[in-house]
Coordinates of C-alpha atoms in Angstrom, one line a residue:
Chain C
X2 CA -12.3 6.8 -27.6
X3 CA -10.0 8.3 -30.3
X4 CA -8.5 11.6 -29.4
X5 CA -9.9 13.9 -32.1
X6 CA -13.0 14.0 -34.1
X7 CA -11.8 12.2 -37.2
X8 CA -15.3 11.3 -38.3
X9 CA -15.7 12.3 -41.9
X10 CA -18.5 14.7 -42.8
X11 CA -20.0 14.9 -39.4
X12 CA -23.5 16.1 -39.6
X13 CA -23.5 17.1 -36.0
X14 CA -27.0 17.6 -34.8
X15 CA -26.9 20.9 -33.0
X16 CA -28.8 19.5 -30.2
X17 CA -27.5 17.2 -27.4
X18 CA -28.6 13.9 -28.9
X19 CA -25.6 13.3 -31.1
X20 CA -27.4 11.4 -33.8
X21 CA -24.7 11.5 -36.5
X22 CA -24.4 9.0 -39.2
X23 CA -20.8 7.9 -39.2
X24 CA -20.5 4.1 -39.4
X25 CA -16.7 3.5 -39.1
X26 CA -15.5 1.4 -36.2
X27 CA -14.4 4.4 -34.3
X28 CA -17.7 6.0 -34.7
X29 CA -19.7 3.0 -33.5
X30 CA -17.4 2.8 -30.5
X31 CA -17.8 6.5 -29.7
X32 CA -21.5 6.1 -29.9
X33 CA -21.5 3.1 -27.7
X34 CA -19.3 4.8 -25.1
X35 CA -21.7 7.7 -25.1
X36 CA -24.7 5.4 -24.7
X37 CA -23.2 3.6 -21.8
X38 CA -22.1 6.8 -20.1
X39 CA -25.6 8.3 -20.6
X40 CA -27.1 5.1 -19.2
X41 CA -24.9 5.2 -16.1
X42 CA -25.9 8.8 -15.5
X43 CA -29.5 7.8 -15.6
X44 CA -28.7 4.9 -13.3
X45 CA -27.0 7.1 -10.7
X46 CA -29.9 9.5 -10.6
X47 CA -32.5 6.8 -10.3
X48 CA -30.4 5.0 -7.6
X49 CA -30.1 8.1 -5.4
X50 CA -33.8 9.0 -5.9
X51 CA -34.6 5.4 -4.8
X52 CA -32.6 5.9 -1.7
X53 CA -34.6 9.1 -0.9
X54 CA -37.9 7.4 -1.5
X55 CA -36.8 4.3 0.5
X56 CA -36.0 6.5 3.5
X57 CA -39.2 8.4 3.3
X58 CA -41.2 5.1 2.8
X59 CA -39.6 3.4 5.8
X60 CA -40.2 6.5 7.9
X61 CA -43.8 6.7 7.0
X62 CA -44.4 3.0 7.3
X63 CA -42.8 2.7 10.7
X64 CA -43.8 6.0 12.1
X65 CA -47.3 6.8 11.0
X66 CA -48.8 4.4 13.5
X67 CA -47.5 6.5 16.3
X68 CA -49.1 9.7 15.2
X69 CA -51.7 9.6 17.9
X70 CA -52.9 12.1 20.4
X71 CA -51.0 10.5 23.3
X72 CA -47.7 10.8 21.5
X73 CA -48.1 14.6 21.6
X74 CA -49.5 15.0 25.1
X75 CA -47.7 12.3 27.1
X76 CA -44.1 12.5 28.2
X77 CA -41.7 9.6 27.7
X78 CA -42.5 6.7 30.1
X79 CA -40.9 3.3 30.9
X80 CA -41.7 0.7 28.2
X81 CA -45.2 -0.7 28.2
X82 CA -46.8 2.4 29.7
X83 CA -48.0 4.1 26.6
X84 CA -45.7 7.1 26.8
X85 CA -45.4 9.9 24.3
X86 CA -42.9 12.4 23.1
X87 CA -44.3 15.6 24.5
X88 CA -41.2 16.4 26.6
X89 CA -38.9 15.7 23.7
X90 CA -40.9 17.8 21.2
X91 CA -41.1 20.7 23.7
X92 CA -37.4 20.4 24.5
X93 CA -36.4 20.4 20.8
X94 CA -38.5 23.5 20.2
X95 CA -37.0 25.3 23.2
X96 CA -33.4 24.3 22.3
X97 CA -33.6 25.0 18.6
X98 CA -35.5 28.2 19.3
X99 CA -32.8 29.4 21.8
X100 CA -30.1 28.3 19.4
X101 CA -31.5 30.5 16.6
X102 CA -32.0 33.4 19.1
X103 CA -28.4 33.2 20.1
X104 CA -26.8 32.2 16.8
X105 CA -28.8 34.2 14.2
X106 CA -27.8 37.7 15.5
X107 CA -24.2 36.7 15.7
X108 CA -24.4 35.2 12.2
X109 CA -26.1 38.4 10.9
X110 CA -23.5 40.6 12.3
X111 CA -20.6 38.5 10.9
X112 CA -22.4 38.4 7.6
X113 CA -22.6 42.2 7.6
X114 CA -18.9 42.3 8.5
X115 CA -18.0 40.1 5.6
X116 CA -20.1 42.0 3.1
X117 CA -19.8 45.6 4.2
X118 CA -16.3 46.0 5.7
X119 CA -14.2 44.8 2.8
X120 CA -12.8 48.2 2.2
X121 CA -11.1 48.5 5.6
X122 CA -10.6 44.9 6.7
X123 CA -9.9 43.0 3.4
X124 CA -7.4 40.4 4.5
X125 CA -9.0 39.7 7.8
X126 CA -12.3 39.3 6.1
X127 CA -11.1 36.6 3.9
X128 CA -9.8 34.8 7.0
X129 CA -13.0 35.1 8.9
X130 CA -15.0 33.9 5.9
X131 CA -12.6 30.9 5.6
X132 CA -13.0 30.1 9.3
X133 CA -16.7 30.4 9.1
X134 CA -16.8 28.0 6.2
X135 CA -14.6 25.5 8.2
X136 CA -17.1 25.8 11.1
X137 CA -19.9 25.0 8.7
X138 CA -18.5 21.5 8.0
X139 CA -16.7 20.8 11.3
X140 CA -17.7 17.6 13.0
X141 CA -20.7 18.4 15.0
X142 CA -19.9 15.9 17.8
X143 CA -16.7 18.0 18.5
X144 CA -18.9 21.0 18.9
X145 CA -20.7 19.0 21.6
X146 CA -17.4 18.1 23.3
X147 CA -16.3 21.8 23.2
X148 CA -19.5 23.0 24.9
X149 CA -19.3 20.2 27.3
X150 CA -15.8 21.3 28.3
X151 CA -16.5 25.0 28.6
X152 CA -20.1 25.0 29.9
X153 CA -21.2 21.7 31.3
X154 CA -18.0 21.0 33.3
X155 CA -17.6 24.4 34.9
X156 CA -21.4 24.6 35.7
X157 CA -21.4 21.1 37.0
X158 CA -24.5 19.8 35.2
X159 CA -26.0 19.2 31.8
X160 CA -28.5 21.8 30.7
X161 CA -30.8 22.8 27.9
X162 CA -28.9 26.1 27.6
X163 CA -25.7 24.2 26.9
X164 CA -27.5 22.2 24.2
X165 CA -28.8 25.5 22.7
X166 CA -25.3 26.9 22.8
X167 CA -23.9 23.9 20.9
X168 CA -26.6 24.2 18.3
X169 CA -26.0 27.9 18.0
X170 CA -22.4 27.2 16.9
X171 CA -23.9 25.4 14.0
X172 CA -26.5 28.1 13.3
X173 CA -23.9 30.9 13.0
X174 CA -22.0 29.8 9.9
X175 CA -25.2 29.0 7.9
X176 CA -26.6 32.5 8.7
X177 CA -23.2 34.1 7.9
X178 CA -23.1 32.6 4.4
X179 CA -26.6 33.5 3.4
X180 CA -26.5 37.0 4.9
X181 CA -23.2 37.8 3.1
X182 CA -24.5 36.5 -0.2
X183 CA -27.7 38.4 0.1
X184 CA -26.1 41.7 1.2
X185 CA -23.8 41.5 -1.8
X186 CA -26.8 41.4 -4.1
X187 CA -28.1 44.8 -2.8
X188 CA -27.4 47.3 -5.6
X189 CA -24.7 49.9 -5.0
X190 CA -27.2 52.7 -5.9
X191 CA -29.3 52.0 -2.9
X192 CA -26.3 52.4 -0.6
X193 CA -25.3 55.6 -2.4
X194 CA -28.8 57.0 -2.1
X195 CA -28.8 56.3 1.6
X196 CA -25.4 57.9 2.2
X197 CA -26.4 60.9 0.0
X198 CA -29.4 61.5 2.2
X199 CA -27.0 61.8 5.1
X200 CA -27.6 58.5 6.8
X201 CA -24.7 57.2 8.8
X202 CA -23.2 53.9 7.6
X203 CA -24.7 51.8 10.3
X204 CA -28.2 53.1 9.4
X205 CA -27.5 52.5 5.8
X206 CA -26.5 48.9 6.5
X207 CA -29.3 48.0 8.9
X208 CA -32.2 49.9 7.5
X209 CA -31.5 49.9 3.7
X210 CA -29.3 47.0 2.9
X211 CA -30.5 44.5 5.4
X212 CA -34.1 45.5 4.8
X213 CA -33.6 45.0 1.1
X214 CA -32.1 41.6 1.7
X215 CA -34.5 40.5 4.4
X216 CA -36.2 37.7 2.5
X217 CA -32.9 36.0 1.7
X218 CA -31.6 36.5 5.2
X219 CA -34.8 35.0 6.7
X220 CA -34.3 32.1 4.4
X221 CA -30.8 31.6 5.8
X222 CA -32.2 31.6 9.3
X223 CA -34.9 29.1 8.4
X224 CA -32.4 26.8 6.7
X225 CA -30.2 27.0 9.8
X226 CA -33.2 26.1 12.0
X227 CA -33.9 23.2 9.7
X228 CA -30.3 22.0 9.9
X229 CA -30.0 22.1 13.7
X230 CA -33.4 20.7 14.5
X231 CA -32.1 17.2 13.4
X232 CA -28.7 17.4 15.0
X233 CA -28.1 14.8 17.6
X234 CA -24.4 14.6 18.2
X235 CA -24.0 18.1 19.8
X236 CA -26.8 17.4 22.2
X237 CA -25.6 14.1 23.6
X238 CA -23.1 15.7 26.0
X239 CA -24.7 19.0 26.5
X240 CA -28.5 18.8 27.2
X241 CA -28.2 15.0 27.8
X242 CA -31.9 14.2 27.5
X243 CA -34.5 14.0 30.2
X244 CA -37.3 11.4 30.7
X245 CA -39.5 13.9 32.5
X246 CA -41.3 17.1 31.4
X247 CA -38.4 19.6 31.3
X248 CA -38.7 23.2 30.3
X249 CA -36.2 24.9 32.6
X250 CA -33.2 25.8 30.4
X251 CA -30.8 25.4 33.3
X252 CA -31.7 21.7 33.7
X253 CA -31.0 18.6 31.5
X254 CA -33.6 18.8 28.7
X255 CA -35.1 16.2 26.5
X256 CA -35.0 16.6 22.7
X257 CA -36.4 14.6 19.8
X258 CA -33.1 13.6 18.2
X259 CA -31.6 12.3 21.5
X260 CA -34.8 10.5 22.5
X261 CA -34.9 8.9 19.1
X262 CA -31.3 7.8 19.5
X263 CA -32.0 6.3 22.9
X264 CA -35.2 4.6 21.8
X265 CA -34.1 3.4 18.4
X266 CA -31.7 0.8 19.8
X267 CA -34.0 -0.3 22.6
X268 CA -35.4 -3.8 22.9
X269 CA -38.9 -2.7 23.5
X270 CA -41.3 -2.5 20.6
X271 CA -43.2 0.5 21.9
X272 CA -40.0 2.5 22.3
X273 CA -38.7 1.7 18.8
X274 CA -42.2 2.6 17.4
X275 CA -42.0 6.0 19.2
X276 CA -38.4 6.5 17.8
X277 CA -39.8 6.0 14.3
X278 CA -42.6 8.4 15.0
X279 CA -40.2 11.0 16.3
X280 CA -38.0 10.4 13.2
X281 CA -41.0 10.9 11.0
X282 CA -41.9 14.1 12.8
X283 CA -38.4 15.6 12.5
X284 CA -37.9 14.7 8.9
X285 CA -41.3 15.9 7.9
X286 CA -40.7 19.2 9.7
X287 CA -37.3 19.7 8.1
X288 CA -38.3 18.8 4.6
X289 CA -41.3 21.1 5.0
X290 CA -39.1 24.0 5.8
X291 CA -36.7 23.2 3.0
X292 CA -39.5 22.9 0.4
X293 CA -41.1 26.1 1.6
X294 CA -37.9 27.9 1.3
X295 CA -37.1 26.6 -2.1
X296 CA -40.6 27.2 -3.5
X297 CA -40.7 30.7 -1.9
X298 CA -37.4 31.9 -3.0
X299 CA -36.8 30.2 -6.3
X300 CA -33.1 29.8 -6.8
X301 CA -31.4 32.3 -4.6
X302 CA -29.3 29.7 -2.9
X303 CA -28.9 26.1 -3.2
Chain J
X16 CA -33.0 41.0 11.9
X17 CA -35.0 43.6 13.8
X18 CA -33.5 42.3 16.9
X19 CA -29.9 43.1 15.9
X20 CA -31.1 46.5 14.7
X21 CA -32.3 47.5 18.2
X22 CA -29.0 47.1 20.0
X23 CA -26.9 49.5 17.9
X24 CA -29.7 52.1 17.6
X25 CA -30.2 52.1 21.4
X26 CA -26.5 52.6 21.8
X27 CA -26.3 55.6 19.5
X28 CA -28.8 57.4 21.7
X29 CA -25.9 57.9 24.1
X30 CA -23.1 58.1 21.6
X31 CA -24.7 60.1 18.8
X32 CA -21.8 60.9 16.6
X33 CA -20.1 57.6 17.2
X34 CA -22.8 55.4 15.7
X35 CA -20.5 54.1 13.0
X36 CA -17.6 53.4 15.4
X37 CA -19.9 51.6 17.8
X38 CA -21.5 49.5 15.1
X39 CA -18.1 48.6 13.6
X40 CA -16.9 47.5 17.0
X41 CA -20.0 45.3 17.5
X42 CA -19.6 43.8 14.1
X43 CA -15.9 43.2 14.6
X44 CA -16.6 41.6 18.0
X45 CA -19.0 39.2 16.4
X46 CA -16.4 38.3 13.8
X47 CA -13.9 37.7 16.6
X48 CA -16.5 35.3 18.1
X49 CA -16.3 33.1 15.1
X50 CA -12.5 32.9 15.2
X51 CA -12.7 32.3 19.0
X52 CA -15.2 29.5 18.3
X53 CA -13.0 27.5 16.1
X54 CA -9.8 28.4 17.8
X55 CA -11.4 27.6 21.1
X56 CA -12.5 24.2 19.9
X57 CA -9.0 23.2 18.8
X58 CA -7.5 24.6 22.1
X59 CA -10.0 22.9 24.3
X60 CA -9.5 19.6 22.6
X61 CA -5.7 19.9 22.9
X62 CA -6.1 20.9 26.6
X63 CA -8.4 18.0 27.3
X64 CA -6.1 15.6 25.5
X65 CA -2.9 16.6 27.4
X66 CA -3.2 13.7 29.8
X67 CA -3.4 11.1 27.1
X68 CA -0.6 12.6 25.1
X69 CA 1.6 12.9 28.2
X70 CA 1.0 9.3 29.1
X71 CA 1.2 7.6 25.7
X72 CA 3.2 10.1 23.7
X73 CA 2.9 10.1 19.9
X74 CA 2.5 6.4 20.0
X75 CA -1.1 7.0 20.9
X76 CA -1.8 7.5 17.2
X77 CA -0.5 4.1 16.2
X78 CA -1.6 2.1 19.2
X79 CA -4.4 -0.4 18.5
X80 CA -5.4 -1.0 22.1
X81 CA -8.5 0.5 23.7
X82 CA -8.7 -1.2 27.1
X83 CA -10.3 0.6 30.0
X84 CA -9.3 -2.3 32.4
X85 CA -5.6 -1.9 31.9
X86 CA -6.0 1.8 31.3
X87 CA -4.3 1.4 27.9
X88 CA -5.6 3.5 25.1
X89 CA -4.7 4.2 21.5
X90 CA -6.4 5.8 18.6
X91 CA -5.2 3.5 15.7
X92 CA -8.4 1.5 15.3
X93 CA -10.9 4.3 15.3
X94 CA -8.6 6.4 13.1
X95 CA -8.4 3.4 10.7
X96 CA -12.2 3.1 10.7
X97 CA -12.7 6.8 10.2
X98 CA -10.4 7.0 7.2
X99 CA -11.6 3.7 5.6
X100 CA -15.3 4.5 5.9
X101 CA -14.7 8.0 4.5
X102 CA -12.6 6.7 1.6
X103 CA -15.2 4.1 0.8
X104 CA -17.9 6.7 0.9
X105 CA -15.9 8.9 -1.5
X106 CA -15.3 6.0 -3.8
X107 CA -19.0 5.3 -4.0
X108 CA -20.3 8.9 -3.8
X109 CA -18.1 10.5 -6.4
X110 CA -19.3 8.4 -9.4
X111 CA -22.9 8.8 -8.2
X112 CA -22.7 12.6 -7.7
X113 CA -20.9 12.9 -11.0
X114 CA -23.5 10.9 -12.9
X115 CA -26.3 12.9 -11.3
X116 CA -24.6 16.2 -12.0
X117 CA -24.1 15.3 -15.7
X118 CA -27.7 14.1 -15.9
X119 CA -29.0 17.3 -14.4
X120 CA -26.9 19.6 -16.5
X121 CA -26.6 17.8 -19.8
X122 CA -29.3 15.2 -20.2
X123 CA -32.5 16.2 -18.5
X124 CA -34.6 19.1 -19.6
X125 CA -34.3 22.2 -17.5
X126 CA -37.7 21.8 -15.9
X127 CA -37.3 18.2 -14.9
X128 CA -33.7 18.9 -13.8
X129 CA -35.1 21.6 -11.5
X130 CA -37.5 19.2 -9.8
X131 CA -35.1 16.2 -9.5
X132 CA -32.3 18.5 -8.4
X133 CA -34.5 19.8 -5.6
X134 CA -35.3 16.2 -4.6
X135 CA -31.6 15.3 -4.5
X136 CA -30.9 18.4 -2.4
X137 CA -33.7 17.4 0.0
X138 CA -31.6 14.2 0.7
X139 CA -28.9 16.6 2.1
X140 CA -31.4 18.0 4.5
X141 CA -32.4 14.7 6.1
X142 CA -30.7 14.5 9.5
X143 CA -28.0 12.0 10.0
X144 CA -29.8 10.1 12.7
X145 CA -32.5 9.3 10.2
X146 CA -29.9 7.9 7.9
X147 CA -28.6 5.8 10.8
X148 CA -32.1 4.3 11.5
X149 CA -32.7 3.7 7.8
X150 CA -29.4 2.0 7.5
X151 CA -30.1 -0.1 10.5
X152 CA -33.6 -1.1 9.4
X153 CA -33.0 -1.5 5.7
X154 CA -29.4 -1.5 4.6
X155 CA -28.0 -3.8 7.4
X156 CA -30.4 -6.7 6.8
X157 CA -30.0 -6.3 3.0
X158 CA -26.3 -6.5 3.3
X159 CA -26.4 -9.4 5.8
X160 CA -28.9 -11.5 3.8
X161 CA -27.9 -10.9 0.2
X162 CA -24.8 -8.8 -0.5
X163 CA -22.3 -10.2 2.0
X164 CA -23.0 -13.9 1.6
X165 CA -23.0 -13.6 -2.1
X166 CA -19.8 -11.5 -2.2
X167 CA -17.9 -13.8 0.2
X168 CA -18.9 -16.8 -1.9
X169 CA -17.8 -15.3 -5.2
X170 CA -15.4 -12.4 -4.7
X171 CA -14.1 -13.9 -1.5
X172 CA -12.6 -16.8 -3.4
X173 CA -10.6 -14.6 -5.7
X174 CA -7.0 -14.7 -4.5
X175 CA -5.5 -11.4 -3.6
X176 CA -8.6 -9.3 -3.1
X177 CA -10.5 -12.2 -1.5
X178 CA -9.5 -11.0 2.0
X179 CA -11.6 -7.9 1.5
X180 CA -14.8 -9.8 1.1
X181 CA -14.4 -12.6 3.7
X182 CA -15.8 -12.7 7.2
X183 CA -19.1 -13.3 9.0
X184 CA -22.0 -11.5 7.3
X185 CA -23.2 -9.3 10.2
X186 CA -24.5 -6.7 7.9
X187 CA -22.8 -4.0 10.0
X188 CA -19.2 -3.0 9.3
X189 CA -16.9 -0.8 7.2
X190 CA -18.7 -1.3 3.9
X191 CA -22.2 -0.6 5.2
X192 CA -20.8 2.5 7.0
X193 CA -19.2 3.7 3.9
X194 CA -22.4 3.1 1.9
X195 CA -24.5 5.2 4.4
X196 CA -21.9 8.0 4.3
X197 CA -21.9 7.8 0.5
X198 CA -25.7 8.4 0.4
X199 CA -25.3 11.3 2.8
X200 CA -22.5 13.1 1.0
X201 CA -23.6 12.5 -2.6
X202 CA -26.0 15.5 -2.6
X203 CA -23.2 17.8 -1.3
X204 CA -20.7 16.8 -3.9
X205 CA -23.4 16.8 -6.6
X206 CA -24.4 20.4 -5.7
X207 CA -20.8 21.6 -6.1
X208 CA -20.4 19.7 -9.4
X209 CA -23.7 20.9 -10.8
X210 CA -22.9 24.6 -10.0
X211 CA -19.5 24.4 -11.7
X212 CA -20.9 22.5 -14.7
X213 CA -23.6 25.2 -15.1
X214 CA -20.9 27.9 -15.0
X215 CA -19.1 26.7 -18.0
X216 CA -19.4 29.1 -20.9
X217 CA -22.0 27.7 -23.3
X218 CA -19.8 28.6 -26.3
X219 CA -17.2 25.9 -25.2
X220 CA -19.8 23.2 -25.2
X221 CA -21.6 24.3 -28.3
X222 CA -18.5 24.4 -30.3
X223 CA -17.5 20.9 -29.1
X224 CA -20.9 19.6 -30.1
X225 CA -20.6 21.5 -33.3
X226 CA -17.4 19.6 -34.1
X227 CA -19.3 16.3 -33.7
X228 CA -18.3 15.3 -30.2
X229 CA -20.7 12.9 -28.4
X230 CA -22.2 14.0 -25.2
X231 CA -19.7 11.9 -23.2
X232 CA -16.8 13.3 -25.1
X233 CA -18.0 16.8 -24.3
X234 CA -18.2 15.8 -20.6
X235 CA -14.9 14.1 -20.6
X236 CA -12.9 16.6 -22.7
X237 CA -14.5 20.0 -22.1
X238 CA -16.5 19.9 -18.9
X239 CA -14.1 17.9 -16.7
X240 CA -10.9 19.7 -17.6
X241 CA -12.6 23.1 -17.1
X242 CA -14.0 22.3 -13.7
X243 CA -11.4 19.9 -12.3
X244 CA -10.2 21.9 -9.3
X245 CA -13.7 22.8 -8.2
X246 CA -14.8 19.2 -8.6
X247 CA -11.8 18.0 -6.4
X248 CA -12.8 20.8 -3.9
X249 CA -16.3 19.4 -3.8
X250 CA -15.1 15.9 -3.3
X251 CA -12.8 17.1 -0.4
X252 CA -15.8 18.9 1.1
X253 CA -17.7 15.6 1.0
X254 CA -14.7 13.8 2.5
X255 CA -14.6 16.3 5.3
X256 CA -18.3 15.7 6.1
X257 CA -17.8 12.0 5.9
X258 CA -14.9 12.0 8.4
X259 CA -16.9 13.8 11.1
X260 CA -20.2 12.1 10.6
X261 CA -21.4 10.6 13.9
X262 CA -25.0 9.4 14.3
X263 CA -25.4 7.5 11.0
X264 CA -22.2 5.6 11.4
X265 CA -22.8 4.7 15.0
X266 CA -25.9 2.7 13.9
X267 CA -24.2 0.7 11.2
X268 CA -20.5 0.4 11.9
X269 CA -20.8 -2.5 14.4
X270 CA -18.8 -0.6 17.1
X271 CA -15.9 -2.9 17.7
X272 CA -12.4 -1.6 18.4
X273 CA -10.9 -3.5 15.6
X274 CA -8.7 -3.2 12.6
X275 CA -9.7 -5.6 9.9
X276 CA -9.0 -5.9 6.2
X277 CA -12.4 -7.4 5.5
X278 CA -14.8 -4.8 4.4
X279 CA -17.5 -6.7 6.3
X280 CA -15.7 -6.6 9.6
X281 CA -17.2 -4.4 12.3
X282 CA -15.2 -1.5 13.5
X283 CA -15.6 2.0 14.8
X284 CA -14.7 5.6 14.0
X285 CA -13.4 8.4 16.2
X286 CA -16.8 10.0 16.2
X287 CA -18.7 6.8 17.0
X288 CA -16.2 6.0 19.7
X289 CA -16.8 9.4 21.3
X290 CA -20.5 9.1 21.0
X291 CA -20.6 5.7 22.7
X292 CA -17.8 5.9 25.3
X293 CA -17.9 9.6 26.4
X294 CA -21.0 9.3 28.6
X295 CA -19.3 6.5 30.5
X296 CA -16.0 8.3 31.2
X297 CA -15.4 10.5 34.2
X298 CA -13.9 14.0 33.8
X299 CA -10.2 13.9 34.4
X300 CA -9.8 10.1 33.9
X301 CA -7.3 8.8 31.4
X302 CA -10.1 7.4 29.3
X303 CA -11.7 10.9 29.2
X304 CA -8.4 12.4 28.1
X305 CA -7.9 9.7 25.5
X306 CA -11.3 10.4 24.0
X307 CA -10.4 14.1 23.9
X308 CA -7.2 13.2 22.2
X309 CA -9.1 11.1 19.6
X310 CA -11.4 14.1 19.1
X311 CA -8.3 16.3 18.7
X312 CA -7.0 14.0 16.0
X313 CA -10.4 14.0 14.3
X314 CA -10.4 17.8 14.4
X315 CA -6.9 17.9 12.7
X316 CA -7.9 15.4 10.0
X317 CA -11.1 17.0 9.1
X318 CA -9.8 20.6 9.3
X319 CA -6.9 19.6 7.1
X320 CA -9.3 18.1 4.5
X321 CA -11.7 21.1 4.7
X322 CA -8.8 23.6 4.3
X323 CA -7.7 21.8 1.2
X324 CA -11.2 21.8 -0.1
X325 CA -11.8 25.5 0.5
X326 CA -8.5 26.4 -1.1
X327 CA -9.3 24.4 -4.2
X328 CA -12.8 25.8 -4.4
X329 CA -11.5 29.3 -3.9
X330 CA -8.8 29.3 -6.5
X331 CA -11.3 28.4 -9.1
X332 CA -13.7 31.1 -8.0
X333 CA -10.9 33.6 -8.1
X334 CA -9.7 32.5 -11.4
X335 CA -13.1 32.9 -13.0

């Protein structure tokens, strides 16, 4: 493409479609480059959408057969004995639930810190935000190793609570981000009004700002829940998995992702079928949460 | 959020005038937990790795061996795999993400872009183990039956780059791993690009179109220069994710401790090595320590990448 628009008498259409009339060699070339680039953009979009549909299609095709009653009421059994996923589903619910119970309050408080304490702790706040963002993308398997070293090794055994702790480390940064963003959207006038009425700062923050931002904050917590419910790597060395019914948080606990991981590579057809069903369940759940959040909140956050 | 509200209000019953001080203390304590979390991770990895580093020294990083029988361990092969797959992923994902971002912001109408953009972002929400299963069920056979035989018969004969495309068509390997990672990180990079592209002042684009620039010229000469540092930041963010990805890659990398220049050769990454070998290593053993050392190296690599990414993204945000 030539460097500057030399095209004589360009009747530039004001819209995006660039239907101008120049017919010199450079014009034709520019037009062709533009066409090719546009075509490639279309191709990229279509290709990635195809990937998404291919994933969903394969999940449904391989997983839908296992959506039977036994899958939800039976625990995992040796191959050939018509086992289900009940323990894994229960374990996943317990661990993600605990992870959110532990992680969300911490994330909320840190989000409040980042949004409301800038006046006093400016520099430190930037650092905390930076570290929280790092934690957001840190390799999740290393989180598993970390919890293994500080919880599993000292306590001597794998446990559901260790799994929940590992997941909660992934919940915190997600909640921090949304909470801070949402609190920053609360108008100054509301804060001033609360202070003028004589409310102490903590009451202003918790009962005025946080209340005003509650929908966005709840969204963040939901997204965090969606994110950790599919995490496998942090659970491998913390809650380990359990072939039996396991609800005691102090014992090794089954979870859907770990069961999928163990079953997907197995040589038994009924195990791999169960793995696909589990995968379908998890993905459907996560996508459901994401779609609800997006529909419910429009475009507050990506 | 009600939950967190109860603890400070209960406290102030006792310390009525000190509500703010107590609240500030609680909040600062939580912030300290975050710092402790990341600092603790680095410290614990380093602590766990001390045995391996004491035994092998810095040579651990460059040693290709991973032999539990002779108790000889090195991280060169998994590091190689980690870096190669992540780079391949970036190579494939950046053009894809860029194309989609341009399509969403410049080509599609706002309503359609909203729907398609949401669909693309849903891809980011799919857990990595699902990508692994999909890769194993769909991508690996596809590669083994079509792409790899075809590529080794054509590209493999080209002198020079031929080595890259030779080798048995297992279907698993560096290229397949890189492709899976590419699909996973494309939505992340795309989201960053789309946000910056949308933040460009409309006047800039309108005047460029007004001068008769084609769409591609506007993208190339107005949008890209304006958003360069954020785009690079987004790419680094994707790279950081790709480096630490575990479950998807474990399914498709082939899991061989091997450095090969063929894109089709099976290998491993630090994360997949840890996922597979860690359950079989006893606490305190040299193998355990070597795995921790590999984890420590992964931590350093990915934190380094993420720090660069955040700095690039932040400078742009501050300069706006």
